């Protein structure tokens, strides 16, 4: 391709609206333009990257025996009602009506549609099946942000597996897991597979592929010593045993005027945070519920959802709390409360001589024995792991890192095949429910993540495997006939060697061309200039290291070819 004929609208300045490096660079380097919040046009350079990402994913899906489909992006409401998700998906689902008034949805995922196709499977002999597609998903995200990172319209590679047995599902899941490891390695993305919550999808095992990055919206708990890795929504850590004083026998009330927080009670009344019971009030599916944690621990909301199966969850409002407990946050407690469900974190088990609110403003209790004095209905792991806590597997300190979720694989079980009554005849002729898994990679989010991992102050530094071009031939003096024709010659040689090349033949200053090539992030640059040509030499510059070598004209094509092959 010729740069002079391509549409690569690079910008000199950083766009004010972008914070994430990938967002800034995709705009500046002329890859994307925003149509409205969460919706982007992909320009020619982005399309080149996107097709490479798609090809790598497709090759690895083919390698595990998956078959490609394309399903509609627009769905009848009926199919979503059948699985119960027409309601569950709430405001995240884009809904519309056709001219006859029929309810429709723009697909945010495709379990329902693939499952309905699976009704044509008849015999165990046809299993296993793995089906996938690249398809646009629509999600009315509450906060679209980060350029391509979180959009309302994006391409997902989604696959679905159909097996006769649990062991079969395990195998399909492992095949996907291994394929995903290979895909992210080939894409140059250092994704870590982590244990995750199954969330609203309703399944047993769930693994997310997390790309560590400052702009990530997820938190990953990771043990550098043994490799334990889990999403903070799911992660656990070892608890140091707590040393409680002797149980005084009964709780005692004491006045705590002006005490509002855990810290107030700690500093003014000598109640260390790890000897306090923190009482949170949540509304879980319309039910007011008390949630108890140790004073120095934070709640992981997803764990609360997982422990209760609640689909709607929010902190209660002060007036709801006042009405139910007669006090405001700051003096809340669960001692003697029998009218509400009480959930308690495992870290409170067996604790004695604890401090907590007395449900009277400005009054607390000391000497509380949690299991004796509080009617806990459910014990669960509810607390969020913090950096430095001992690893649950090996006891070494854990790290909490920010990360971007680039992929997600999940064992679904029979949730959808139950809803759509999908059975096959087993070996003995009896009908058996098919067991499913589902597996997703966000294509554009993956592109943004690659940039988050590979950029510098000059621009993007694409991994060779997904660069929009492998090499650029920069003609330093295009108005000099000899230089222009040498540039053309090098360009033709590179094309002949199978190198994806763009020739920068624009009538621009060489400095501008260098800046653009660096901003766009092309891995190899061949500079053809008057001075070098006098000695039969061109320059080969590596984008990542910035190193330049002088190469004889007749060796440049094989040199570039070698550079590419060793980078892939
Ligand atoms: P998130 O927690 O980030 O909202 P999710 O759990 O909703 O993600 P899945 O439903 O598992 O995501 O979708 C599979 C993959 O699709 C994700 O791993 C991610 O790569 C991509 N993805 C999901 N939502 C978006 C979005 N709004 N924009 C771009 N990519 C997305
Ligand atoms: Mg989401």
XYZ file of C-alpha atoms and ligand atoms in Angstrom:
600
model
C 0.000 0.000 0.000
C 1.010 3.635 -0.517
C 0.736 5.938 2.464
C -0.078 8.814 0.089
C -3.253 7.018 -0.986
C -4.363 5.649 2.379
C -6.624 7.334 4.910
C -4.414 7.606 8.003
C -5.533 10.799 9.737
C -2.843 11.160 12.421
C -3.179 13.969 14.964
C -0.328 16.055 16.379
C -1.944 16.606 19.780
C -3.313 14.210 22.351
C -7.125 14.269 22.136
C -8.492 15.896 25.289
C -11.366 13.422 25.667
C -9.118 10.371 26.109
C -7.437 9.197 29.335
C -6.384 5.618 28.642
C -3.155 5.384 26.600
C -4.761 3.010 24.091
C -7.681 5.385 23.592
C -5.362 8.369 23.028
C -3.127 6.436 20.654
C -5.923 4.854 18.622
C -7.340 8.338 18.018
C -4.000 10.058 17.448
C -2.599 7.406 15.161
C -5.726 7.464 12.995
C -7.180 4.025 13.845
C -10.602 5.025 15.216
C -13.086 7.875 15.399
C -15.984 8.164 17.841
C -19.508 8.388 16.468
C -21.130 8.726 19.911
C -20.204 7.534 23.383
C -19.385 3.813 23.161
C -19.612 3.558 19.363
C -16.512 3.819 17.174
C -15.778 3.736 13.486
C -12.762 1.564 12.706
C -10.549 3.135 10.042
C -8.370 1.176 7.571
C -5.388 0.648 9.916
C -7.668 -0.683 12.653
C -9.321 -3.044 10.188
C -5.930 -4.505 9.278
C -5.166 -5.166 12.962
C -8.643 -6.509 13.619
C -8.491 -9.022 10.783
C -5.161 -10.308 12.055
C -6.579 -10.733 15.551
C -9.603 -12.524 14.107
C -7.416 -14.787 11.976
C -5.291 -15.836 14.948
C -8.393 -16.610 16.986
C -9.958 -18.478 14.057
C -6.834 -20.604 13.534
C -6.796 -21.639 17.183
C -10.545 -22.353 17.206
C -10.140 -24.507 14.096
C -7.215 -26.282 15.765
C -9.466 -27.487 18.614
C -12.153 -28.606 16.179
C -14.622 -25.737 16.588
C -16.905 -24.843 13.656
C -17.688 -21.297 12.562
C -21.241 -19.896 12.324
C -22.771 -16.466 11.899
C -25.986 -15.858 13.832
C -28.287 -12.843 13.617
C -27.491 -9.807 15.758
C -31.213 -9.041 16.178
C -33.331 -11.452 18.198
C -37.022 -11.986 18.947
C -37.935 -11.279 22.595
C -39.544 -14.694 22.785
C -36.245 -16.577 22.762
C -34.916 -14.436 25.630
C -38.137 -14.846 27.574
C -37.715 -18.589 27.339
C -34.422 -18.503 29.252
C -35.756 -15.871 31.652
C -33.099 -13.383 30.596
C -35.482 -10.897 28.908
C -36.054 -9.651 32.484
C -32.620 -10.488 33.974
C -30.665 -8.448 31.428
C -32.487 -5.282 32.486
C -31.196 -1.970 31.160
C -28.077 -3.495 29.607
C -30.148 -4.932 26.764
C -31.040 -2.745 23.794
C -34.683 -3.365 22.964
C -36.766 -2.270 20.016
C -40.023 -3.000 18.232
C -40.635 -3.794 14.593
C -43.447 -2.239 12.531
C -45.903 -4.866 13.770
C -45.106 -4.054 17.380
C -43.138 -7.248 18.068
C -40.496 -6.940 20.805
C -36.928 -7.431 19.607
C -33.495 -7.226 21.187
C -30.024 -6.519 19.902
C -27.983 -9.530 20.984
C -25.648 -8.963 23.936
C -24.585 -12.627 23.815
C -25.814 -15.724 21.976
C -26.427 -18.620 24.405
C -30.138 -18.612 23.608
C -29.693 -18.639 19.842
C -26.973 -21.308 19.722
C -28.970 -23.453 22.162
C -32.031 -23.219 19.946
C -29.911 -24.527 17.041
C -28.736 -27.385 19.244
C -32.319 -28.739 19.379
C -31.495 -30.414 16.047
C -28.851 -32.609 17.673
C -30.456 -36.010 18.110
C -27.931 -38.629 19.166
C -24.944 -38.940 21.514
C -23.024 -39.872 18.348
C -23.164 -36.222 17.225
C -21.469 -34.992 20.409
C -19.279 -33.235 21.295
C -19.905 -30.120 19.198
C -18.094 -26.765 19.507
C -19.671 -23.857 17.664
C -18.431 -20.296 17.397
C -18.816 -17.011 15.585
C -17.444 -13.490 15.347
C -20.437 -11.278 15.887
C -21.321 -7.742 16.926
C -22.691 -7.570 20.464
C -24.732 -4.657 21.748
C -24.695 -3.770 25.437
C -26.067 -0.590 26.927
C -23.122 -0.244 29.318
C -23.737 2.160 32.204
C -20.296 3.669 31.566
C -18.792 3.219 28.125
C -15.172 4.270 28.441
C -11.543 3.837 27.494
C -12.077 3.993 23.732
C -12.343 0.396 22.481
C -12.023 -1.009 25.999
C -15.681 -0.741 26.991
C -18.045 0.057 24.159
C -21.753 -0.447 23.553
C -21.143 -2.174 20.221
C -18.214 -4.595 19.811
C -17.129 -7.796 18.124
C -16.967 -10.905 20.235
C -15.652 -14.304 19.346
C -18.136 -16.394 21.239
C -18.110 -20.169 21.306
C -20.373 -22.753 22.869
C -19.686 -26.399 23.588
C -22.243 -29.212 23.717
C -21.356 -32.426 25.546
C -23.067 -35.557 26.787
C -21.220 -35.805 30.109
C -19.552 -33.650 32.742
C -16.191 -35.153 31.718
C -16.937 -34.133 28.150
C -17.609 -30.561 29.299
C -14.351 -30.612 31.260
C -12.538 -31.604 28.079
C -14.191 -28.896 25.936
C -13.434 -26.342 28.656
C -9.776 -27.396 28.871
C -9.443 -27.283 25.081
C -10.709 -23.709 25.117
C -8.502 -22.794 28.032
C -5.434 -24.061 26.180
C -6.533 -22.369 22.946
C -6.962 -19.074 24.811
C -3.477 -19.359 26.323
C -2.086 -19.810 22.788
C -4.227 -17.006 21.341
C -3.119 -14.402 23.884
C 0.522 -15.498 23.596
C 0.332 -15.070 19.809
C -1.341 -11.675 20.220
C 1.482 -10.515 22.497
C -0.885 -10.079 25.443
C 0.450 -11.340 28.810
C -2.985 -12.522 29.965
C -3.200 -14.452 33.241
C -5.986 -17.043 33.580
C -7.750 -16.361 36.889
C -10.579 -17.982 38.804
C -13.688 -15.850 38.602
C -17.221 -15.656 39.855
C -19.767 -17.221 37.507
C -22.034 -14.191 38.010
C -25.418 -14.031 36.333
C -24.463 -16.622 33.698
C -25.122 -19.376 36.222
C -22.369 -21.958 35.884
C -19.841 -23.919 37.879
C -16.280 -23.151 36.738
C -15.361 -19.748 35.395
C -11.937 -18.527 34.273
C -11.131 -15.008 33.121
C -8.099 -14.036 31.083
C -6.736 -10.883 32.645
C -4.248 -8.511 31.070
C -2.445 -6.533 33.806
C -2.789 -2.802 33.041
C -3.124 0.417 35.019
C -6.344 1.327 33.203
C -7.959 -2.046 33.967
C -11.307 -2.031 35.731
C -10.865 -5.432 37.354
C -8.649 -6.395 40.255
C -6.682 -9.606 40.171
C -5.262 -11.231 43.253
C -2.034 -12.925 42.327
C 0.623 -14.878 44.222
C 4.063 -14.375 42.681
C 5.380 -17.390 44.639
C 2.986 -20.198 43.701
C 1.006 -18.661 40.831
C -2.395 -18.630 42.577
C -4.542 -16.124 40.657
C -8.173 -15.126 41.119
C -10.458 -12.212 40.413
C -10.912 -10.136 43.573
C -14.618 -11.006 43.301
C -13.669 -14.567 44.121
C -10.178 -14.563 45.683
C -9.536 -15.742 49.219
C -6.557 -15.477 51.500
C -5.357 -17.158 54.670
C -6.400 -15.459 57.873
C -3.956 -14.996 60.711
C -5.589 -16.509 63.833
C -7.081 -13.738 65.994
C -6.202 -13.462 69.672
C -9.367 -12.596 71.590
C -9.483 -11.710 75.250
C -11.392 -14.033 77.573
C -15.148 -13.998 76.943
C -16.684 -11.667 79.561
C -19.986 -13.583 79.516
C -22.457 -10.916 78.359
C -22.239 -7.881 76.100
C -22.076 -4.506 77.815
C -23.474 -1.208 76.450
C -21.401 1.944 76.549
C -21.908 5.478 75.258
C -20.009 6.494 72.149
C -21.194 10.004 71.276
C -20.076 11.290 67.864
C -18.649 7.899 66.834
C -19.422 7.389 63.144
C -16.723 5.088 61.832
C -14.604 2.054 62.614
C -11.629 4.398 63.045
C -13.523 6.635 65.518
C -14.306 3.654 67.725
C -10.724 2.407 67.428
C -9.014 5.682 68.273
C -11.376 6.937 70.987
C -12.487 3.728 72.713
C -9.529 1.398 72.244
C -11.427 -1.004 69.981
C -8.961 -2.251 67.333
C -10.612 -2.568 63.906
C -10.033 -6.331 63.851
C -11.999 -6.620 67.120
C -15.031 -4.801 65.697
C -18.010 -6.288 63.904
C -18.935 -4.033 60.988
C -22.652 -4.093 60.137
C -23.688 -3.277 56.560
C -27.289 -3.192 55.407
C -28.066 -4.402 51.881
C -31.204 -4.873 49.874
C -30.999 -8.268 48.162
C -33.855 -8.913 45.747
C -36.063 -6.483 47.744
C -35.102 -8.107 51.108
C -33.341 -5.971 53.712
C -30.362 -8.029 54.939
C -27.562 -7.469 57.476
C -24.046 -8.252 56.313
C -21.378 -8.588 58.996
C -17.645 -8.258 58.458
C -14.621 -7.691 60.605
C -14.022 -3.955 61.104
C -10.828 -3.946 59.034
C -12.306 -5.958 56.150
C -14.153 -4.732 53.067
C -17.109 -6.465 51.419
C -16.710 -8.091 47.993
C -20.210 -7.456 46.626
C -19.974 -10.231 44.048
C -19.313 -12.744 46.835
C -22.494 -11.544 48.504
C -24.400 -12.084 45.253
C -22.823 -15.521 44.801
C -23.523 -16.576 48.406
C -27.191 -15.617 48.247
C -28.038 -16.066 44.578
C -29.499 -12.540 44.629
C -29.806 -10.954 41.198
C -30.523 -7.378 42.365
C -28.294 -6.039 45.091
C -27.767 -2.547 46.514
C -26.756 -0.872 49.788
C -29.851 0.174 51.772
C -30.709 3.865 51.994
C -30.304 5.641 55.381
C -34.082 5.978 55.802
C -34.595 2.245 55.175
C -31.904 1.484 57.751
C -33.352 3.881 60.314
C -36.785 2.348 59.911
C -35.598 -1.231 60.294
C -32.986 -0.849 63.022
C -33.804 2.451 64.715
C -30.287 3.818 64.281
C -28.051 5.269 61.595
C -24.832 3.808 60.141
C -22.149 4.301 62.760
C -24.074 2.610 65.563
C -25.527 -0.433 63.802
C -25.255 -3.981 65.046
C -26.876 -7.396 64.770
C -26.997 -8.429 68.419
C -30.581 -9.420 69.230
C -31.823 -8.786 65.691
C -34.222 -11.540 64.645
C -36.445 -9.765 62.135
C -33.811 -9.609 59.392
C -31.606 -12.194 57.679
C -28.031 -11.929 58.946
C -25.098 -12.997 56.790
C -21.661 -13.087 58.368
C -18.185 -13.390 56.967
C -16.203 -16.484 57.941
C -13.545 -14.293 59.598
C -16.028 -13.629 62.430
C -16.499 -17.302 63.309
C -15.607 -18.098 66.905
C -14.725 -14.508 67.748
C -15.416 -13.317 71.291
C -15.113 -10.037 73.204
C -15.911 -8.011 70.073
C -17.237 -4.467 69.667
C -20.301 -3.542 67.615
C -23.090 -0.939 67.404
C -26.118 -1.241 69.715
C -28.725 0.056 67.202
C -29.057 3.233 69.289
C -27.286 6.303 67.915
C -24.185 6.977 69.991
C -24.212 3.618 71.800
C -22.029 0.517 71.226
C -21.615 -2.917 72.778
C -18.437 -4.594 73.983
C -17.870 -8.206 75.001
C -19.855 -9.598 72.079
C -19.512 -13.312 71.358
C -20.482 -13.466 67.682
C -21.847 -17.004 67.515
C -23.644 -16.757 70.877
C -25.079 -13.228 70.641
C -25.933 -12.913 66.956
C -28.491 -15.010 65.063
C -26.363 -15.575 61.940
C -28.413 -17.318 59.270
C -25.583 -17.848 56.784
C -21.804 -17.912 57.102
C -19.865 -17.232 53.951
C -16.625 -15.895 52.562
C -17.641 -12.290 51.872
C -14.521 -10.208 52.399
C -12.306 -8.676 49.769
C -8.664 -9.770 49.824
C -6.107 -6.985 50.362
C -2.504 -6.751 49.131
C 0.014 -8.410 51.429
C -2.367 -10.965 52.965
C -1.029 -14.539 53.026
C -1.747 -16.665 49.946
C -4.435 -19.273 50.515
C -2.221 -21.912 48.880
C 1.319 -21.139 50.021
C 1.117 -18.394 52.663
C 3.357 -15.933 50.810
C 2.127 -12.315 50.473
C -0.496 -11.753 47.753
C -0.460 -8.899 45.257
C -3.539 -7.077 44.031
C -3.143 -5.788 40.456
C -5.419 -3.863 38.117
C -6.267 -5.759 34.955
C -8.414 -5.783 31.823
C -10.622 -8.830 31.228
C -9.886 -9.884 27.654
C -11.483 -13.326 27.686
C -13.856 -15.401 29.753
C -14.588 -19.134 29.715
C -17.401 -20.676 31.666
C -18.982 -24.053 32.384
C -22.694 -23.467 31.954
C -24.118 -26.900 32.713
C -27.741 -27.409 31.657
C -29.168 -23.950 32.388
C -29.950 -23.288 28.718
C -30.587 -26.841 27.565
C -33.147 -27.122 30.392
C -34.842 -23.924 29.232
C -34.910 -25.064 25.599
C -35.368 -28.755 26.400
C -32.353 -29.877 24.402
C -31.736 -33.603 24.722
C -30.010 -36.298 22.728
C -30.535 -40.029 22.915
C -27.874 -41.649 25.079
C -26.211 -45.018 24.297
C -29.108 -46.827 26.026
C -31.727 -44.916 24.028
C -32.864 -42.621 26.860
C -33.002 -38.827 26.351
C -30.232 -36.904 28.085
C -29.795 -33.143 28.588
C -26.841 -31.696 26.735
C -24.244 -29.998 28.976
C -22.908 -26.640 27.762
C -19.926 -24.340 28.135
C -19.477 -20.835 26.731
C -16.332 -18.951 25.865
C -15.754 -15.330 24.813
C -13.020 -12.984 23.631
C -13.651 -9.292 22.969
C -11.861 -8.513 19.710
C -11.606 -4.713 19.991
C -10.907 -4.834 23.726
C -8.066 -7.201 22.917
C -6.671 -4.656 20.443
C -6.833 -1.901 23.074
C -5.153 -4.204 25.609
C -2.311 -4.975 23.212
C -1.666 -1.224 23.006
C -1.864 -0.829 26.785
C 0.939 -3.406 27.003
C 2.947 -2.164 24.037
C 3.447 1.581 23.674
C 5.957 4.281 24.533
C 6.039 8.088 24.481
C 6.300 8.068 20.681
C 3.272 5.902 20.027
C 2.131 2.322 19.593
C 4.674 -0.545 19.428
C 2.637 -3.322 17.798
C 3.597 -6.947 18.332
C 4.637 -8.237 14.896
C 1.723 -10.707 14.770
C -0.973 -8.024 14.708
C 0.805 -4.928 13.352
C -1.177 -3.152 10.602
C 1.964 -3.411 8.436
C 5.132 -5.342 9.201
C 7.376 -2.769 7.539
C 7.285 0.775 6.252
C 9.595 2.042 3.542
C 10.250 5.695 4.301
C 11.426 7.597 1.267
C 13.445 10.499 2.661
C 13.503 12.672 -0.477
C 10.550 11.648 -2.680
C 11.199 14.558 -5.063
C 14.658 13.183 -5.854
C 14.159 10.808 -8.745
C 16.946 8.358 -7.868
C 15.792 8.124 -4.222
C 12.152 7.708 -5.241
C 12.984 4.893 -7.626
C 15.279 3.153 -5.102
C 12.441 3.394 -2.558
C 10.067 1.852 -5.070
C 12.550 -0.929 -5.736
C 12.918 -1.751 -2.029
C 9.127 -1.681 -1.669
C 8.732 -4.200 -4.538
C 11.447 -6.436 -3.086
C 9.760 -6.487 0.302
C 6.392 -7.316 -1.264
C 8.048 -10.098 -3.229
C 9.479 -11.458 0.034
C 5.924 -11.616 1.419
C 6.391 -8.660 3.763
C 3.276 -6.603 4.486
C 4.648 -3.250 3.519
C 3.495 0.325 3.173
C 5.656 2.819 1.314
C 5.618 6.328 2.731
C 5.825 8.211 -0.552
C 4.162 11.396 0.706
C 5.633 14.773 -0.134
C 6.331 15.417 3.561
C 9.460 16.209 5.526
C 11.269 13.055 6.591
C 10.847 14.049 10.261
C 7.063 14.020 9.871
C 7.200 10.584 8.259
C 9.363 9.180 11.056
C 6.948 10.550 13.664
C 3.930 9.053 11.914
C 5.582 5.648 11.457
C 6.439 5.620 15.170
C 2.977 6.793 16.226
C 1.256 4.152 14.073
C 3.674 1.604 15.519
C 4.992 -0.265 12.466
C 7.618 -2.722 13.786
C 10.279 -2.240 11.080
C 11.217 0.900 9.141
C 13.439 0.943 6.079
C 14.709 4.447 5.379
C 15.784 5.092 1.813
C 17.762 8.353 1.575
C 20.208 10.086 -0.736
C 23.195 9.842 1.591
C 22.969 6.096 2.199
C 22.211 5.346 -1.425
C 25.517 6.926 -2.400
C 27.109 3.929 -0.570
C 24.442 1.446 -1.694
C 23.012 1.393 1.837
C 19.548 1.726 3.429
C 18.727 1.968 7.127
C 16.671 -0.602 9.032
C 15.175 0.680 12.303
C 13.478 -1.458 14.919
C 10.453 0.348 16.405
C 10.662 -1.338 19.795
C 14.365 -0.817 20.524
C 14.916 2.227 18.308
C 18.114 0.581 17.023
C 19.205 1.282 13.464
C 21.380 -0.909 11.248
C 22.926 0.038 7.892
C 22.100 -2.670 5.344
C 23.310 -3.065 1.743
C 20.462 -2.562 -0.728
C 20.584 -6.106 -2.081
C 20.288 -7.635 1.410
C 17.425 -5.569 2.789
C 14.567 -7.875 1.768
C 16.110 -10.976 3.348
C 17.077 -8.972 6.440
C 13.522 -7.714 6.957
C 12.119 -11.188 6.308
C 14.440 -12.620 8.964
C 13.458 -9.877 11.423
C 9.783 -10.687 10.964
C 10.194 -14.442 11.225
C 12.188 -14.163 14.439
C 9.571 -11.835 15.981
C 6.590 -14.123 15.318
P -17.048 -6.888 31.850
O -17.017 -7.469 33.241
O -15.789 -6.191 31.473
O -18.293 -6.088 31.596
P -18.313 -9.222 30.883
O -18.142 -10.152 32.012
O -19.615 -8.519 30.714
O -17.120 -8.137 30.887
P -18.463 -11.364 28.975
O -19.937 -11.306 28.902
O -17.815 -12.507 29.640
O -17.898 -9.972 29.547
O -17.915 -11.184 27.487
C -16.762 -11.838 26.976
C -15.711 -10.840 26.522
O -16.259 -9.780 25.742
C -15.029 -10.110 27.657
O -14.012 -10.913 28.213
C -14.470 -8.896 26.955
O -13.266 -9.204 26.304
C -15.524 -8.591 25.927
N -16.423 -7.497 26.362
C -17.439 -7.565 27.250
N -18.067 -6.384 27.367
C -17.431 -5.529 26.510
C -17.620 -4.161 26.160
N -18.589 -3.447 26.689
N -16.784 -3.620 25.247
C -15.797 -4.350 24.681
N -15.570 -5.646 24.969
C -16.371 -6.238 25.872
Mg -20.208 -6.613 31.293
